[in-house]
Coordinates of C-alpha atoms in Angstrom, one line a residue:
M1272 CA 0.2 -0.3 0.0
S1273 CA 1.3 3.3 -1.0
E1274 CA 2.6 6.0 1.8
A1275 CA -0.2 8.1 1.0
S1276 CA -2.9 6.0 1.8
T1277 CA -1.0 4.4 4.9
G1278 CA -0.8 7.8 6.2
A1279 CA -4.3 9.1 5.7
G1280 CA -6.3 10.1 8.5
V1281 CA -3.7 9.2 11.0
P1282 CA -3.8 12.0 13.7
T1283 CA -0.7 13.3 14.7
E1284 CA -0.4 15.0 18.1
R1285 CA -1.4 18.6 16.7
S1286 CA -4.3 17.3 15.1
G1287 CA -4.9 15.6 18.7
G1288 CA -4.6 18.5 20.9
R1289 CA -6.7 20.6 17.7
A1290 CA -9.5 17.8 18.1
S1291 CA -8.9 18.3 22.1
R1292 CA -9.5 21.9 22.1
W1293 CA -12.2 21.6 19.6
H1294 CA -14.2 19.0 22.1
G1295 CA -13.3 21.4 25.0
S1296 CA -14.7 24.7 23.3
S1297 CA -17.9 22.4 22.3
A1298 CA -18.4 21.5 25.9
S1299 CA -18.4 25.0 27.2
V1300 CA -20.2 26.3 24.5
L1301 CA -22.7 23.8 25.5
A1302 CA -22.8 24.8 29.0
G1303 CA -23.1 28.4 28.1
L1304 CA -26.2 27.8 26.4
L1305 CA -27.5 25.7 29.5
V1306 CA -26.7 28.6 31.4
L1307 CA -28.2 31.0 29.4
G1308 CA -31.1 29.2 28.4
L1309 CA -31.9 28.7 32.4
V1310 CA -31.6 32.5 32.9
C1311 CA -33.6 33.9 30.1
G1312 CA -36.2 31.1 29.9
P1313 CA -38.8 32.6 31.9
M1314 CA -38.3 36.0 30.1
V1315 CA -38.5 34.0 26.7
S1316 CA -41.6 32.0 27.8
R1317 CA -43.4 35.4 28.9
W1318 CA -43.0 37.0 25.2
M1319 CA -43.6 33.9 23.1
A1320 CA -46.8 33.6 25.3
G1321 CA -48.1 36.9 23.4
V1322 CA -47.0 35.4 20.2
P1323 CA -49.2 32.1 18.9
R1324 CA -47.2 31.6 16.0
V1325 CA -43.6 31.4 17.8
Q1326 CA -45.4 29.0 20.5
T1327 CA -46.6 27.0 17.4
A1328 CA -42.9 27.0 16.0
V1329 CA -41.4 25.9 19.3
T1330 CA -44.2 23.2 19.6
I1331 CA -43.2 21.8 16.4
F1332 CA -39.2 21.9 17.0
T1333 CA -40.0 20.3 20.6
G1334 CA -42.1 17.6 19.2
V1335 CA -39.5 16.9 16.0
F1336 CA -36.7 17.1 18.1
V1337 CA -37.9 15.0 21.3
Q1338 CA -39.2 12.2 19.0
A1339 CA -36.1 11.9 17.0
V1340 CA -33.4 12.2 19.9
P1341 CA -33.6 8.3 21.2
F1342 CA -33.3 6.8 17.6
L1343 CA -30.6 9.5 17.2
V1344 CA -28.7 7.9 20.5
L1345 CA -29.4 4.6 19.3
G1346 CA -28.1 5.4 15.9
V1347 CA -24.8 6.6 17.1
L1348 CA -23.9 3.8 19.6
I1349 CA -24.4 1.2 16.9
S1350 CA -22.3 3.2 14.7
G1351 CA -19.6 3.5 17.5
A1352 CA -19.6 -0.1 18.2
I1353 CA -19.1 -0.9 14.5
A1354 CA -16.6 1.5 13.8
A1355 CA -14.7 -0.3 17.0
F1356 CA -15.5 -4.0 16.4
V1357 CA -16.2 -4.1 12.5
S1358 CA -12.9 -3.4 10.3
P1359 CA -13.1 -2.7 6.6
E1360 CA -10.8 -5.7 6.4
L1361 CA -13.4 -7.8 7.7
L1362 CA -15.9 -6.2 5.0
R1363 CA -13.5 -6.6 2.2
K1364 CA -13.3 -10.2 2.9
L1365 CA -16.8 -10.9 2.7
L1366 CA -16.9 -9.5 -0.4
P1367 CA -17.3 -11.6 -3.8
R1368 CA -14.6 -11.1 -6.3
N1369 CA -17.9 -10.9 -9.3
E1370 CA -18.2 -7.2 -9.3
S1371 CA -22.3 -6.9 -9.9
A1372 CA -22.5 -9.9 -7.0
A1373 CA -20.2 -7.9 -4.6
V1374 CA -22.7 -4.7 -5.2
V1375 CA -25.5 -6.5 -4.3
V1376 CA -23.6 -8.2 -1.3
A1377 CA -22.3 -4.5 -0.3
G1378 CA -25.8 -2.9 -0.5
A1379 CA -27.4 -5.9 1.4
A1380 CA -24.5 -5.4 4.3
G1381 CA -26.0 -1.7 4.8
I1382 CA -28.9 -3.8 6.5
A1383 CA -26.9 -4.7 9.5
L1384 CA -24.2 -2.6 9.3
P1385 CA -26.0 0.9 10.4
G1386 CA -23.8 4.4 10.6
C1387 CA -24.4 8.0 9.6
E1388 CA -24.0 9.2 6.3
C1389 CA -20.9 11.1 6.9
G1390 CA -18.9 8.1 9.1
V1391 CA -19.6 5.9 6.0
V1392 CA -17.9 8.0 3.3
P1393 CA -14.2 7.5 4.9
V1394 CA -15.0 3.5 5.2
A1395 CA -16.2 3.6 1.6
R1396 CA -12.7 4.9 1.1
R1397 CA -10.9 2.3 2.8
L1398 CA -12.6 -0.8 1.2
M1399 CA -11.2 0.9 -2.2
D1400 CA -7.8 1.4 -1.0
Q1401 CA -7.9 -2.4 0.0
G1402 CA -8.7 -3.5 -3.1
A1403 CA -12.8 -3.7 -3.1
P1404 CA -14.4 -2.7 -6.3
G1405 CA -15.4 1.1 -6.5
A1406 CA -19.1 -0.3 -7.2
A1407 CA -19.5 -2.4 -4.5
A1408 CA -17.9 0.5 -1.9
F1409 CA -20.1 3.2 -3.4
A1410 CA -23.5 0.5 -3.0
F1411 CA -22.7 0.1 1.1
L1412 CA -22.1 4.0 0.9
L1413 CA -25.5 4.6 -0.1
S1414 CA -27.1 1.9 1.8
A1415 CA -25.8 1.8 5.3
P1416 CA -27.2 5.1 6.1
A1417 CA -30.6 4.4 4.8
V1418 CA -31.7 1.0 5.0
N1419 CA -30.5 -0.3 8.8
P1420 CA -33.0 -1.4 11.5
V1421 CA -32.9 1.7 13.6
V1422 CA -33.6 3.7 10.3
L1423 CA -36.3 1.6 9.7
V1424 CA -38.1 1.4 12.9
A1425 CA -37.9 5.4 13.4
T1426 CA -39.7 5.6 10.1
A1427 CA -42.5 3.3 11.4
V1428 CA -42.6 5.5 14.5
A1429 CA -42.8 8.4 12.7
F1430 CA -45.6 7.1 10.5
P1431 CA -48.0 5.0 12.8
G1432 CA -50.5 3.2 10.7
Q1433 CA -48.2 3.8 7.7
P1434 CA -46.1 0.6 6.6
G1435 CA -45.6 1.4 3.1
M1436 CA -43.5 4.4 4.1
V1437 CA -41.1 1.7 5.8
A1438 CA -41.1 -0.8 2.7
G1439 CA -40.9 2.0 0.4
R1440 CA -38.4 3.7 2.0
F1441 CA -36.6 0.6 2.5
A1442 CA -37.2 -0.5 -1.2
G1443 CA -36.1 3.0 -2.7
S1444 CA -32.8 3.5 -0.9
L1445 CA -32.2 -0.4 -1.5
A1446 CA -32.7 -0.3 -5.2
T1447 CA -30.4 3.5 -5.1
A1448 CA -27.7 1.7 -4.1
F1449 CA -27.8 -1.4 -6.5
V1450 CA -28.5 1.1 -9.4
M1451 CA -25.5 3.6 -8.6
G1452 CA -23.0 0.6 -7.8
W1453 CA -24.0 -0.8 -11.3
L1454 CA -23.8 2.3 -13.2
W1455 CA -20.2 2.9 -11.5
A1456 CA -19.3 -0.3 -12.6
R1457 CA -20.3 0.6 -16.1
F1458 CA -19.3 4.4 -16.3
G1459 CA -17.1 5.0 -13.7
R1460 CA -13.5 6.2 -14.2
P1461 CA -10.2 5.6 -11.9
E1462 CA -9.1 8.9 -13.0
W1463 CA -11.9 11.1 -11.4
F1464 CA -10.3 10.0 -8.1
T1465 CA -8.1 12.0 -6.3
A1466 CA -4.5 10.3 -5.5
R1467 CA -4.5 10.9 -2.1
P1468 CA -7.6 10.4 -0.2
H1469 CA -8.8 12.3 3.1
G1470 CA -11.6 11.7 5.6
H1471 CA -12.1 11.0 9.6
E1472 CA -10.7 7.7 10.6
H1473 CA -11.4 5.5 13.6
H1474 CA -9.2 2.6 12.5
V1475 CA -5.6 3.8 14.0
P1476 CA -3.2 1.2 15.2
G1477 CA -2.4 1.6 18.8
R1478 CA -5.9 2.8 19.7
S1479 CA -8.0 0.9 22.4
R1480 CA -11.7 -0.2 21.1
W1481 CA -13.2 1.7 23.5
V1482 CA -11.6 4.8 22.8
V1483 CA -12.4 4.0 18.8
F1484 CA -15.8 3.5 20.6
T1485 CA -16.1 6.4 22.5
E1486 CA -14.5 8.8 19.6
A1487 CA -16.9 7.7 16.7
A1488 CA -20.0 7.9 18.9
R1489 CA -19.2 11.5 19.6
H1490 CA -17.9 12.6 16.7
D1491 CA -21.4 10.9 15.0
F1492 CA -23.7 12.3 17.8
L1493 CA -22.2 16.1 17.7
Q1494 CA -22.6 16.1 13.6
A1495 CA -25.9 14.4 13.8
A1496 CA -27.6 16.2 16.5
A1497 CA -26.3 19.7 14.8
F1498 CA -28.2 18.7 12.0
L1499 CA -31.3 17.4 13.9
V1500 CA -31.7 20.9 15.3
I1501 CA -31.3 22.3 11.8
G1502 CA -33.7 20.2 10.7
A1503 CA -36.5 20.6 13.4
A1504 CA -35.9 24.6 13.0
A1505 CA -36.6 24.1 9.2
A1506 CA -40.1 21.7 9.8
A1507 CA -40.9 24.6 12.4
A1508 CA -40.0 27.2 10.0
L1509 CA -42.1 25.5 7.3
H1510 CA -45.4 25.6 9.0
V1511 CA -45.1 29.0 10.6
L1512 CA -43.8 31.0 7.5
V1513 CA -45.0 29.5 4.5
P1514 CA -48.8 29.7 4.0
A1515 CA -51.0 26.9 4.0
E1516 CA -52.2 27.4 0.6
W1517 CA -48.7 26.9 -0.5
F1518 CA -48.6 23.6 0.3
R1519 CA -52.2 22.8 -0.6
S1520 CA -51.4 23.9 -4.1
L1521 CA -48.5 21.8 -4.0
A1522 CA -50.1 18.9 -2.7
G1523 CA -52.3 18.9 -6.2
Q1524 CA -49.4 18.7 -8.2
P1525 CA -47.2 15.3 -8.0
V1526 CA -44.8 16.2 -10.1
A1527 CA -43.8 19.6 -8.6
S1528 CA -44.0 18.3 -5.0
V1529 CA -41.6 15.3 -5.7
L1530 CA -39.1 17.3 -7.2
V1531 CA -39.5 20.0 -4.3
L1532 CA -39.2 17.7 -1.4
A1533 CA -35.8 15.9 -3.2
A1534 CA -34.3 19.6 -3.3
L1535 CA -35.0 20.1 -0.1
A1536 CA -33.4 17.0 1.3
V1537 CA -30.4 17.8 -0.3
V1538 CA -30.4 21.5 1.3
L1539 CA -31.7 20.5 5.0
A1540 CA -28.8 17.8 5.2
L1541 CA -30.8 15.9 8.1
C1542 CA -29.2 12.9 9.8
S1543 CA -31.0 9.8 8.2
E1544 CA -31.9 8.7 11.8
A1545 CA -34.1 11.4 12.3
D1546 CA -35.5 12.6 8.9
A1547 CA -38.8 10.9 9.5
F1548 CA -39.9 12.7 12.1
V1549 CA -39.4 15.9 9.8
A1550 CA -41.0 14.3 6.6
S1551 CA -44.0 13.5 8.8
S1552 CA -44.7 17.2 9.9
M1553 CA -45.0 18.3 6.5
S1554 CA -48.9 16.5 7.4
S1555 CA -50.4 19.0 4.3
L1556 CA -48.4 17.0 1.8
P1557 CA -48.8 13.4 0.0
L1558 CA -47.1 10.5 1.3
L1559 CA -45.1 9.7 -2.0
P1560 CA -43.3 13.3 -2.4
R1561 CA -42.2 12.8 1.7
L1562 CA -41.3 9.4 0.7
V1563 CA -39.0 10.7 -1.8
F1564 CA -37.8 13.1 0.7
L1565 CA -36.8 10.0 2.8
V1566 CA -34.9 8.5 -0.2
V1567 CA -32.8 11.6 -1.4
G1568 CA -31.4 12.6 1.8
P1569 CA -29.3 9.6 3.1
A1570 CA -28.3 9.6 -0.2
V1571 CA -27.0 12.9 -1.5
D1572 CA -27.1 16.2 0.3
V1573 CA -24.6 19.0 0.7
K1574 CA -22.5 18.1 3.3
L1575 CA -22.1 14.5 1.6
F1576 CA -21.1 16.5 -1.8
A1577 CA -18.6 18.4 0.3
M1578 CA -17.1 15.2 2.1
Q1579 CA -17.1 13.1 -1.3
A1580 CA -15.2 15.8 -2.6
G1581 CA -12.2 16.1 -0.1
T1582 CA -12.4 12.2 0.2
F1583 CA -12.6 11.2 -2.9
G1584 CA -12.1 14.2 -5.1
R1585 CA -14.5 17.3 -6.8
R1586 CA -14.2 15.4 -10.3
F1587 CA -15.7 12.4 -8.7
A1588 CA -18.5 14.3 -6.5
L1589 CA -19.5 16.8 -9.1
R1590 CA -20.6 13.7 -11.7
F1591 CA -21.8 11.3 -8.6
A1592 CA -23.6 13.7 -6.5
P1593 CA -26.1 14.4 -9.5
A1594 CA -26.5 11.0 -10.5
T1595 CA -27.4 10.1 -7.0
F1596 CA -29.9 12.8 -7.2
V1597 CA -31.6 11.7 -10.0
V1598 CA -31.5 7.6 -9.5
A1599 CA -32.7 8.3 -5.6
T1600 CA -35.7 10.7 -6.8
V1601 CA -36.8 8.0 -9.5
C1602 CA -36.5 4.8 -7.1
G1603 CA -38.3 6.6 -4.2
S1604 CA -40.9 7.6 -6.6
V1605 CA -41.4 4.2 -8.5
A1606 CA -41.0 2.9 -5.0
G1607 CA -44.2 5.0 -3.6
V1608 CA -46.4 4.0 -6.3
I1609 CA -45.7 0.4 -5.5
F1610 CA -45.8 0.7 -1.9
L1611 CA -47.9 3.8 -1.3
G1612 CA -50.6 3.1 -4.4
G1613 CA -49.6 6.3 -6.0
V1614 CA -49.5 10.1 -5.1
R1615 CA -51.7 9.8 -1.9

């Protein structure tokens, strides 16, 4: 293996110091916000009492956030355990030599190996560095955050009495992973990659599994929780700021509603363990565009594009992300027609 690949992601003493300072400052900011909330909470409550729209927004934000947090915590604990106990080397040994079959196996592996979208990106790069076909690595990259049990259970809780949403999300996301893997096997070019990978690496020699577990879980939780807050705030803002007539008019335009929610999934960049609760809050829209929202989000968004550009190269990301958006939108729409019976 080349020096560039073996050295990528290994933390130096200097980078470890920066990480420690960052986590220390994050804890200080969190403590400061808690103190600020305790001091200013009564005053803010009295102000909100006279503004019904703000009260509505706070209620929606709290509902989305509180519902999603247990699944977020469970997801990051599982993600940390995988980072500590399931190495990319083990995944590489399980892949068949045939590239098309490897895509199926790697995509199906995402069912049992949950993780956040960001955490899967460096794992996919490591798989490729160890000789796994790029098509298989990308199938795993797309399936792991979208079809694992944590995400599916969260979807079932967010959409009670709608098993078609769970089945549609599973089928649409898995189909996206398979199709993108096969498309890469057919049209992908090695020269689109950068020569030297970059990314967050958990598997570093000399670190105990407990250290790997805690660092991975903390990294995933801080990152996912931040996007959950943004998503919950966006859901509250949509209810308060966007007129109800706009949603009703959009509900009557199936193609427009699908495209708008697919684009919204890219912009919001939600954690896959919490996005179902944001989608369920968009109750004035039909289920099919909300299903597309759930299929597109874990496959392509602004944060994933940035990570893929940094890990695989900008030439790769500029080709992979748009193709993934189109495939995920189509697969989500087809899954909605099959499992939801059309636009409803």
